[in-house]
Tab-separated table of C-alpha atoms in Angstrom:
chain	number	residue	atom	x	y	z
A	209	UNK	CA	34.045	10.919	-10.765
A	210	UNK	CA	32.715	11.245	-7.226
A	211	UNK	CA	31.340	14.409	-5.645
A	212	UNK	CA	30.086	14.612	-2.075
A	213	UNK	CA	26.741	16.387	-2.308
A	214	UNK	CA	25.323	15.979	1.163
A	215	UNK	CA	26.283	15.026	4.710
A	216	UNK	CA	22.907	14.591	6.387
A	217	UNK	CA	24.336	13.641	9.761
A	218	UNK	CA	27.825	12.935	10.987
A	219	UNK	CA	27.546	9.248	10.161
A	220	UNK	CA	26.098	9.527	6.652
A	221	UNK	CA	27.717	10.787	3.439
A	222	UNK	CA	25.872	10.976	0.120
A	223	UNK	CA	27.987	11.046	-3.030
A	224	UNK	CA	27.024	11.723	-6.658
A	225	UNK	CA	28.994	9.506	-9.029
A	226	UNK	CA	29.242	9.619	-12.831
A	227	UNK	CA	30.670	6.592	-14.595
A	228	UNK	CA	33.899	7.197	-16.468
A	229	UNK	CA	35.428	5.161	-19.282
A	230	UNK	CA	35.937	1.582	-18.120
A	231	UNK	CA	33.833	2.057	-14.984
A	232	UNK	CA	31.265	-0.383	-13.623
A	233	UNK	CA	29.072	-0.145	-10.543
A	234	UNK	CA	31.384	-2.623	-8.823
A	235	UNK	CA	34.521	-0.624	-9.701
A	236	UNK	CA	32.987	2.577	-8.354
A	237	UNK	CA	32.021	0.927	-5.068
A	238	UNK	CA	35.477	-0.614	-4.713
A	239	UNK	CA	36.962	2.840	-5.328
A	240	UNK	CA	34.791	4.148	-2.481
A	241	UNK	CA	36.331	1.387	-0.326
A	242	UNK	CA	33.060	-0.505	0.165
A	243	UNK	CA	33.615	-4.038	1.483
A	244	UNK	CA	33.879	-6.697	-1.225
A	245	UNK	CA	30.929	-8.633	0.219
A	246	UNK	CA	28.676	-5.565	0.095
A	247	UNK	CA	29.779	-4.874	-3.483
A	248	UNK	CA	28.910	-8.416	-4.547
A	249	UNK	CA	25.521	-8.267	-2.794
A	250	UNK	CA	24.752	-4.908	-4.419
A	251	UNK	CA	25.603	-6.087	-7.930
A	252	UNK	CA	23.546	-9.250	-7.445
A	253	UNK	CA	20.542	-7.299	-6.146
A	254	UNK	CA	20.642	-4.801	-9.031
A	255	UNK	CA	21.203	-7.374	-11.774
A	256	UNK	CA	17.472	-8.001	-12.303
A	257	UNK	CA	16.783	-4.278	-12.752
A	258	UNK	CA	19.856	-2.818	-14.465
A	259	UNK	CA	21.911	-4.010	-17.443
A	260	UNK	CA	25.243	-3.487	-15.744
A	261	UNK	CA	27.339	-3.873	-18.909
A	262	UNK	CA	25.207	-1.387	-20.865
A	263	UNK	CA	25.528	1.628	-18.567
A	264	UNK	CA	26.984	4.522	-20.580
A	265	UNK	CA	29.864	6.824	-19.740
A	266	UNK	CA	28.410	9.685	-17.694
A	267	UNK	CA	25.675	7.544	-16.104
A	268	UNK	CA	24.827	9.129	-12.744
A	269	UNK	CA	24.145	7.314	-9.505
A	270	UNK	CA	23.867	8.466	-5.914
A	271	UNK	CA	25.685	6.449	-3.247
A	272	UNK	CA	24.890	6.824	0.459
A	273	UNK	CA	27.627	5.611	2.821
A	274	UNK	CA	28.157	5.287	6.542
A	275	UNK	CA	31.837	6.115	7.058
A	276	UNK	CA	34.061	3.664	8.905
A	277	UNK	CA	33.919	4.262	12.650
A	278	UNK	CA	37.276	2.752	13.492
A	279	UNK	CA	40.684	2.222	11.950
A	280	UNK	CA	40.815	-0.598	9.429
A	281	UNK	CA	37.027	-0.819	9.026
A	282	UNK	CA	35.201	-0.311	5.723
A	283	UNK	CA	32.437	2.229	5.035
A	284	UNK	CA	28.968	0.672	4.896
A	285	UNK	CA	26.828	1.072	1.771
A	286	UNK	CA	23.417	2.258	3.014
A	287	UNK	CA	21.716	3.083	-0.300
A	288	UNK	CA	22.306	3.479	-4.028
A	289	UNK	CA	20.022	5.183	-6.540
A	290	UNK	CA	20.439	4.882	-10.299
A	291	UNK	CA	18.287	5.882	-13.266
A	292	UNK	CA	19.263	3.552	-16.121
A	293	UNK	CA	16.685	5.156	-18.397
A	294	UNK	CA	14.589	8.317	-18.020
A	295	UNK	CA	11.345	6.533	-17.105
A	296	UNK	CA	12.832	4.177	-14.464
A	297	UNK	CA	14.589	4.930	-11.165
A	298	UNK	CA	16.085	2.069	-9.152
A	299	UNK	CA	16.799	2.443	-5.417
A	300	UNK	CA	18.749	-0.104	-3.387
A	301	UNK	CA	18.616	0.151	0.428
A	302	UNK	CA	20.237	-1.722	3.301
A	303	UNK	CA	18.004	-2.749	6.214
A	304	UNK	CA	18.900	-3.137	9.866
A	305	UNK	CA	19.874	-6.758	9.326
A	306	UNK	CA	22.424	-5.848	6.669
A	307	UNK	CA	20.347	-7.175	3.756
A	308	UNK	CA	19.739	-5.213	0.538
A	309	UNK	CA	16.343	-4.683	-1.091
A	310	UNK	CA	15.504	-2.959	-4.361
A	311	UNK	CA	12.557	-0.751	-5.339
A	312	UNK	CA	11.718	0.417	-8.852
A	313	UNK	CA	9.809	3.628	-9.598
A	314	UNK	CA	8.318	3.949	-13.069
A	315	UNK	CA	7.414	7.477	-14.145
A	316	UNK	CA	4.521	8.339	-16.418
A	317	UNK	CA	5.512	9.474	-19.910
A	318	UNK	CA	3.638	11.939	-22.108
A	319	UNK	CA	4.373	13.576	-25.452
A	320	UNK	CA	4.746	17.348	-25.416
A	321	UNK	CA	4.785	19.762	-28.328
A	322	UNK	CA	7.358	22.489	-28.790
A	323	UNK	CA	7.411	25.160	-31.450
A	324	UNK	CA	10.440	27.214	-32.406
A	325	UNK	CA	10.882	29.859	-35.058
A	326	UNK	CA	13.247	32.620	-35.957
A	327	UNK	CA	15.272	34.454	-38.566
A	328	UNK	CA	18.525	33.216	-40.027
A	329	UNK	CA	21.448	35.269	-38.772
A	330	UNK	CA	24.626	33.649	-40.025
A	331	UNK	CA	23.857	29.945	-40.445
A	332	UNK	CA	20.611	27.989	-40.201
A	333	UNK	CA	22.178	25.654	-37.628
A	334	UNK	CA	23.328	28.414	-35.270
A	335	UNK	CA	20.058	30.325	-35.632
A	336	UNK	CA	17.882	27.254	-35.028
A	337	UNK	CA	19.940	26.203	-32.008
A	338	UNK	CA	19.592	29.718	-30.593
A	339	UNK	CA	15.809	29.406	-31.035
A	340	UNK	CA	15.812	26.203	-28.975
A	341	UNK	CA	15.591	23.509	-31.662
A	342	UNK	CA	17.148	20.295	-30.219
A	343	UNK	CA	20.015	18.664	-32.099
A	344	UNK	CA	18.242	15.607	-33.556
A	345	UNK	CA	15.118	17.447	-34.790
A	346	UNK	CA	17.418	20.067	-36.302
A	347	UNK	CA	19.316	17.361	-38.194
A	348	UNK	CA	15.988	15.889	-39.380
A	349	UNK	CA	14.827	19.282	-40.607
A	350	UNK	CA	18.064	20.004	-42.468
A	351	UNK	CA	18.029	16.601	-44.161
A	352	UNK	CA	14.369	16.920	-45.177
A	353	UNK	CA	14.922	20.332	-46.766
A	354	UNK	CA	18.261	19.372	-48.344
A	355	UNK	CA	16.588	17.928	-51.478
A	356	UNK	CA	15.156	21.369	-52.306
A	357	UNK	CA	17.440	23.828	-50.562
A	358	UNK	CA	21.138	24.414	-51.081
A	359	UNK	CA	22.101	25.638	-47.621
A	360	UNK	CA	25.338	27.151	-48.959
A	361	UNK	CA	23.654	29.119	-51.746
A	362	UNK	CA	19.921	29.630	-51.182
A	363	UNK	CA	19.913	30.892	-47.581
A	364	UNK	CA	20.124	34.621	-46.899
A	365	UNK	CA	20.209	36.631	-43.690
A	366	UNK	CA	16.616	37.288	-42.662
A	367	UNK	CA	15.216	34.045	-44.106
A	368	UNK	CA	12.832	32.381	-41.661
A	369	UNK	CA	12.285	28.924	-40.195
A	370	UNK	CA	9.405	27.544	-38.126
A	371	UNK	CA	9.257	24.028	-36.675
A	372	UNK	CA	6.856	21.922	-34.579
A	373	UNK	CA	8.563	19.229	-32.488
A	374	UNK	CA	7.095	16.326	-30.525
A	375	UNK	CA	9.140	15.004	-27.603
A	376	UNK	CA	8.350	12.505	-24.834
A	377	UNK	CA	8.907	13.609	-21.217
A	378	UNK	CA	8.526	11.914	-17.847
A	379	UNK	CA	6.206	13.294	-15.182
A	380	UNK	CA	9.224	14.667	-13.283
A	381	UNK	CA	10.686	16.499	-16.280
A	382	UNK	CA	13.196	14.076	-17.820
A	383	UNK	CA	13.416	13.879	-21.624
A	384	UNK	CA	12.715	10.312	-22.797
A	385	UNK	CA	13.768	10.766	-26.428
A	386	UNK	CA	15.580	13.295	-28.593
A	387	UNK	CA	12.383	14.611	-30.185
A	388	UNK	CA	11.105	14.487	-33.759
A	389	UNK	CA	9.859	17.029	-36.284
A	390	UNK	CA	6.124	16.910	-37.084
A	391	UNK	CA	6.100	19.958	-39.353
A	392	UNK	CA	8.557	22.593	-40.492
A	393	UNK	CA	8.610	25.563	-42.828
A	394	UNK	CA	11.613	27.306	-44.347
A	395	UNK	CA	11.530	30.548	-46.317
A	396	UNK	CA	14.572	31.159	-48.531
A	397	UNK	CA	15.991	33.663	-50.983
A	398	UNK	CA	14.897	36.679	-48.981
A	399	UNK	CA	11.274	35.538	-48.965
A	400	UNK	CA	11.134	34.417	-52.598
A	401	UNK	CA	10.497	30.720	-51.876
A	402	UNK	CA	8.777	28.827	-49.060
A	403	UNK	CA	8.958	25.087	-48.303
A	404	UNK	CA	6.739	23.138	-45.885
A	405	UNK	CA	7.168	19.530	-44.755
A	406	UNK	CA	4.861	17.151	-42.851
A	407	UNK	CA	5.835	13.900	-41.155
A	408	UNK	CA	3.827	10.906	-42.436
A	409	UNK	CA	4.073	7.121	-42.764
A	410	UNK	CA	2.480	5.502	-45.844
A	411	UNK	CA	0.797	2.128	-45.377
A	412	UNK	CA	3.667	0.196	-46.963
A	413	UNK	CA	6.507	2.660	-46.619
A	414	UNK	CA	8.902	4.310	-44.214
A	415	UNK	CA	7.942	7.349	-42.172
A	416	UNK	CA	9.479	10.538	-43.531
A	417	UNK	CA	8.453	13.944	-44.866
A	418	UNK	CA	6.096	15.145	-47.599
A	419	UNK	CA	5.153	18.589	-48.845
A	420	UNK	CA	1.595	19.851	-48.485
A	421	UNK	CA	0.569	18.237	-51.792
A	422	UNK	CA	1.677	14.765	-50.726
A	423	UNK	CA	4.946	14.707	-52.682
A	424	UNK	CA	7.896	13.068	-50.933
A	425	UNK	CA	10.767	15.416	-50.153
A	426	UNK	CA	13.136	12.633	-51.222
A	427	UNK	CA	14.585	13.078	-54.700
A	428	UNK	CA	16.863	10.805	-56.667
A	429	UNK	CA	19.779	13.040	-55.651
A	430	UNK	CA	20.621	15.245	-52.682
A	431	UNK	CA	21.262	18.882	-53.505
A	432	UNK	CA	24.694	18.669	-51.878
A	433	UNK	CA	26.736	15.765	-50.466
A	434	UNK	CA	27.775	17.725	-47.351
A	435	UNK	CA	25.421	18.870	-44.617
A	436	UNK	CA	27.015	22.275	-44.235
A	437	UNK	CA	29.823	23.849	-46.283
A	438	UNK	CA	30.314	26.593	-48.860
A	439	UNK	CA	30.870	26.429	-52.604
A	440	UNK	CA	34.450	27.471	-53.318
A	441	UNK	CA	34.483	26.780	-57.082
A	442	UNK	CA	31.608	26.294	-59.513
A	443	UNK	CA	31.034	24.158	-62.605
A	444	UNK	CA	32.535	25.504	-65.861
A	445	UNK	CA	35.766	26.732	-67.438
A	446	UNK	CA	38.371	27.982	-64.978
A	447	UNK	CA	42.120	28.371	-64.444
A	448	UNK	CA	43.311	25.317	-62.481
A	449	UNK	CA	44.805	26.459	-59.132
A	450	UNK	CA	47.639	23.887	-59.281
A	451	UNK	CA	48.267	23.256	-63.009
A	452	UNK	CA	47.867	26.968	-63.880
A	453	UNK	CA	46.011	26.559	-67.189
A	454	UNK	CA	42.366	26.927	-68.165
A	455	UNK	CA	40.178	23.846	-68.565
A	456	UNK	CA	36.681	22.609	-67.773
A	457	UNK	CA	36.031	22.313	-64.068
A	458	UNK	CA	33.705	19.321	-64.387
A	459	UNK	CA	32.116	19.637	-60.964
A	460	UNK	CA	31.676	21.800	-57.885
A	461	UNK	CA	34.137	22.314	-55.034
A	462	UNK	CA	32.826	22.530	-51.479
A	463	UNK	CA	35.155	23.981	-48.847
A	464	UNK	CA	34.795	22.144	-45.536
A	465	UNK	CA	36.965	21.208	-42.541
A	466	UNK	CA	39.104	18.066	-42.865
A	467	UNK	CA	37.218	14.975	-41.753
A	468	UNK	CA	33.741	16.326	-42.562
A	469	UNK	CA	31.519	13.339	-43.500
A	470	UNK	CA	30.643	13.066	-47.207
A	471	UNK	CA	27.214	11.639	-48.065
A	472	UNK	CA	26.210	9.565	-51.076
A	473	UNK	CA	24.039	11.909	-53.146
A	474	UNK	CA	21.814	9.014	-54.176
A	475	UNK	CA	21.334	5.281	-53.806
A	476	UNK	CA	23.445	3.209	-56.159
A	477	UNK	CA	26.457	0.963	-56.715
A	478	UNK	CA	30.094	1.924	-56.176
A	479	UNK	CA	31.997	1.577	-59.468
A	480	UNK	CA	35.309	3.122	-58.363
A	481	UNK	CA	36.891	3.532	-54.923
A	482	UNK	CA	40.574	4.267	-54.398
A	483	UNK	CA	43.383	6.443	-55.750
A	484	UNK	CA	42.677	8.199	-59.051
A	485	UNK	CA	45.541	10.452	-60.156
A	486	UNK	CA	44.951	14.133	-59.482
A	487	UNK	CA	41.609	13.331	-57.869
A	488	UNK	CA	43.451	11.676	-54.984
A	489	UNK	CA	41.217	9.357	-53.000
A	490	UNK	CA	38.076	9.061	-55.102
A	491	UNK	CA	34.676	7.372	-55.027
A	492	UNK	CA	32.338	7.068	-58.020
A	493	UNK	CA	28.757	5.808	-57.674
A	494	UNK	CA	26.438	4.666	-60.471
A	495	UNK	CA	22.762	5.598	-60.018
A	496	UNK	CA	19.619	4.766	-61.970
A	497	UNK	CA	18.615	6.794	-65.020
A	498	UNK	CA	22.117	7.010	-66.471
A	499	UNK	CA	23.404	9.154	-63.592
A	500	UNK	CA	26.715	8.839	-61.754
A	501	UNK	CA	28.343	10.937	-59.024
A	502	UNK	CA	32.031	11.343	-58.161
A	503	UNK	CA	33.726	12.480	-54.944
A	504	UNK	CA	37.397	13.542	-55.005
A	505	UNK	CA	40.289	14.577	-52.702
A	506	UNK	CA	38.994	12.481	-49.778
A	507	UNK	CA	41.135	12.098	-46.660
A	508	UNK	CA	39.842	8.540	-46.371
A	509	UNK	CA	37.121	6.311	-47.770
A	510	UNK	CA	34.508	5.002	-45.335
A	511	UNK	CA	34.692	1.313	-44.300
A	512	UNK	CA	32.683	-0.961	-46.589
A	513	UNK	CA	32.728	1.477	-49.506
A	514	UNK	CA	34.425	-0.581	-52.208
A	515	UNK	CA	33.911	-1.485	-55.859
A	516	UNK	CA	30.488	-3.175	-56.452
A	517	UNK	CA	29.193	-2.273	-52.957
A	518	UNK	CA	25.639	-0.927	-52.722
A	519	UNK	CA	25.139	2.394	-50.931
A	520	UNK	CA	21.992	4.168	-49.820
A	521	UNK	CA	21.238	7.849	-50.239
A	522	UNK	CA	22.751	9.851	-47.394
A	523	UNK	CA	25.193	7.095	-46.375
A	524	UNK	CA	28.639	8.328	-45.322
A	525	UNK	CA	31.045	7.230	-48.061
A	526	UNK	CA	34.161	9.155	-47.051
A	527	UNK	CA	35.606	12.236	-45.399
A	528	UNK	CA	36.801	15.614	-46.660
A	529	UNK	CA	40.531	15.865	-47.264
A	530	UNK	CA	43.137	17.286	-49.624
A	531	UNK	CA	44.564	14.240	-51.419
A	532	UNK	CA	45.707	14.477	-55.047
A	533	UNK	CA	46.110	17.835	-56.823
A	534	UNK	CA	44.586	20.056	-54.170
A	535	UNK	CA	45.466	23.349	-52.514
A	536	UNK	CA	43.496	22.693	-49.322
A	537	UNK	CA	40.754	20.601	-47.719
A	538	UNK	CA	37.630	20.457	-49.874
A	539	UNK	CA	35.318	18.083	-51.720
A	540	UNK	CA	35.286	18.065	-55.513
A	541	UNK	CA	31.847	16.735	-56.491
A	542	UNK	CA	30.908	15.643	-60.018
A	543	UNK	CA	27.626	14.585	-61.615
A	544	UNK	CA	27.601	12.668	-64.907
A	545	UNK	CA	24.587	11.931	-67.109
A	546	UNK	CA	25.122	9.227	-69.724
A	547	UNK	CA	28.865	9.587	-69.226
A	548	UNK	CA	29.041	13.373	-69.674
A	549	UNK	CA	29.608	15.880	-66.835
A	550	UNK	CA	26.680	18.175	-66.023
A	551	UNK	CA	26.216	20.964	-63.482
A	552	UNK	CA	25.232	19.267	-60.189
A	553	UNK	CA	23.269	22.291	-58.966
A	554	UNK	CA	20.954	22.480	-61.979
A	555	UNK	CA	20.534	18.705	-62.307
A	556	UNK	CA	19.634	18.109	-58.655
A	557	UNK	CA	16.729	20.558	-58.931
A	558	UNK	CA	14.982	18.442	-61.563
A	559	UNK	CA	15.418	14.971	-60.002
A	560	UNK	CA	12.119	13.090	-59.748
A	561	UNK	CA	10.209	12.391	-56.536
A	562	UNK	CA	7.270	10.145	-55.628
A	563	UNK	CA	3.722	11.220	-54.735
A	564	UNK	CA	1.146	9.717	-52.375
A	565	UNK	CA	-2.078	8.332	-53.803
A	566	UNK	CA	-5.264	6.490	-52.877
A	567	UNK	CA	-5.878	5.824	-49.189
A	568	UNK	CA	-2.404	7.071	-48.290
A	569	UNK	CA	-3.212	10.476	-49.776
A	570	UNK	CA	-6.566	10.575	-47.963
A	571	UNK	CA	-4.888	9.767	-44.647
A	572	UNK	CA	-2.136	12.273	-45.364
A	573	UNK	CA	-4.591	15.121	-45.969
A	574	UNK	CA	-6.292	14.324	-42.662
A	575	UNK	CA	-2.892	14.303	-40.955
A	576	UNK	CA	-1.991	17.669	-42.484
A	577	UNK	CA	-5.229	19.185	-41.180
A	578	UNK	CA	-4.554	17.763	-37.713
A	579	UNK	CA	-0.962	19.034	-37.609
A	580	UNK	CA	-2.020	22.480	-38.844
A	581	UNK	CA	-4.688	22.694	-36.135
A	582	UNK	CA	-2.336	21.575	-33.362
A	583	UNK	CA	0.521	23.766	-34.608
A	584	UNK	CA	-1.578	26.899	-34.480
A	585	UNK	CA	-2.420	26.176	-30.833
A	586	UNK	CA	1.236	25.954	-29.754
A	587	UNK	CA	2.749	29.274	-28.772
A	588	UNK	CA	6.169	30.259	-30.066
A	589	UNK	CA	8.496	31.197	-27.161
A	590	UNK	CA	9.655	34.793	-27.177
A	591	UNK	CA	13.252	35.230	-28.307
A	592	UNK	CA	15.674	36.748	-25.775
């Protein structure tokens, strides 16, 4: 897409271009009717600075042209500016001899802290977005709390969240990354329960989140296998909505839009994947400790999820649907212990988690003190 943004003098036109699907720098210049020789020279000059084949859809560049001054002539490319990544800006210019030269400007990058807090009004996602929490840190926060908090059951209007985010920015105000959570706190149940998480990397482990006592937020099982949904039917005896007789409902139903990703509640091995009678498309995963989880009525099973395949906790294993005996799109989720169905909500609360020790715990306590000190110095923006 090309948009003329400036005509500095009669003989110069500056155009802002955003790459569309299938576009390349060369295709854009050809579309602007730049001479083939100039296009080739431009691509050759930029090749050492820009990965031409890696430019994403929506990539912006500014093209400065001298319009053709007579019939049949081609416009002359005078300059082209492109920013292939936030910290680097590449400018190509044509000199009086018709040769192209390239200059690269590298911007300084610094980490900045942002704090956001607010009350839940509706959903945590909508409330956090309204408070200015960026998308990726919000997803991190939701995942970290998901082992302790059932976002469909535990959250009430008026519950509070508070989050400290670190994000890298260039000296001219361009975001370099999506940001990451350093600390977050969530109060649930109308103020009855409060959870705090701190980002930390153990010496021989992956960086993730721990509570203030040094316990990992990661449990053997996620509280729920969907990021956001609502419980439409609980564990226990009920009248079946299709078969019309009472029997044990051996799991929990989560209402969610068709196609919503379903996450493996825990790491394990797939023991069943395919059609399973009234369950429709079904996946069953065996976990350690005699536990197994089942996922029914899927619209489709994710690629690679097959019998004997290993899956990690949080991996997408399928998508919400309405296959089998089902009255509408939802996920039927089961948890078995030693072959017998148990209530997933009560079992997930008691799943074990690891705890830091030794030098890792010493370093963690120092990190907690540092984050607490820095957090208290960052002002929370006023809500509109």
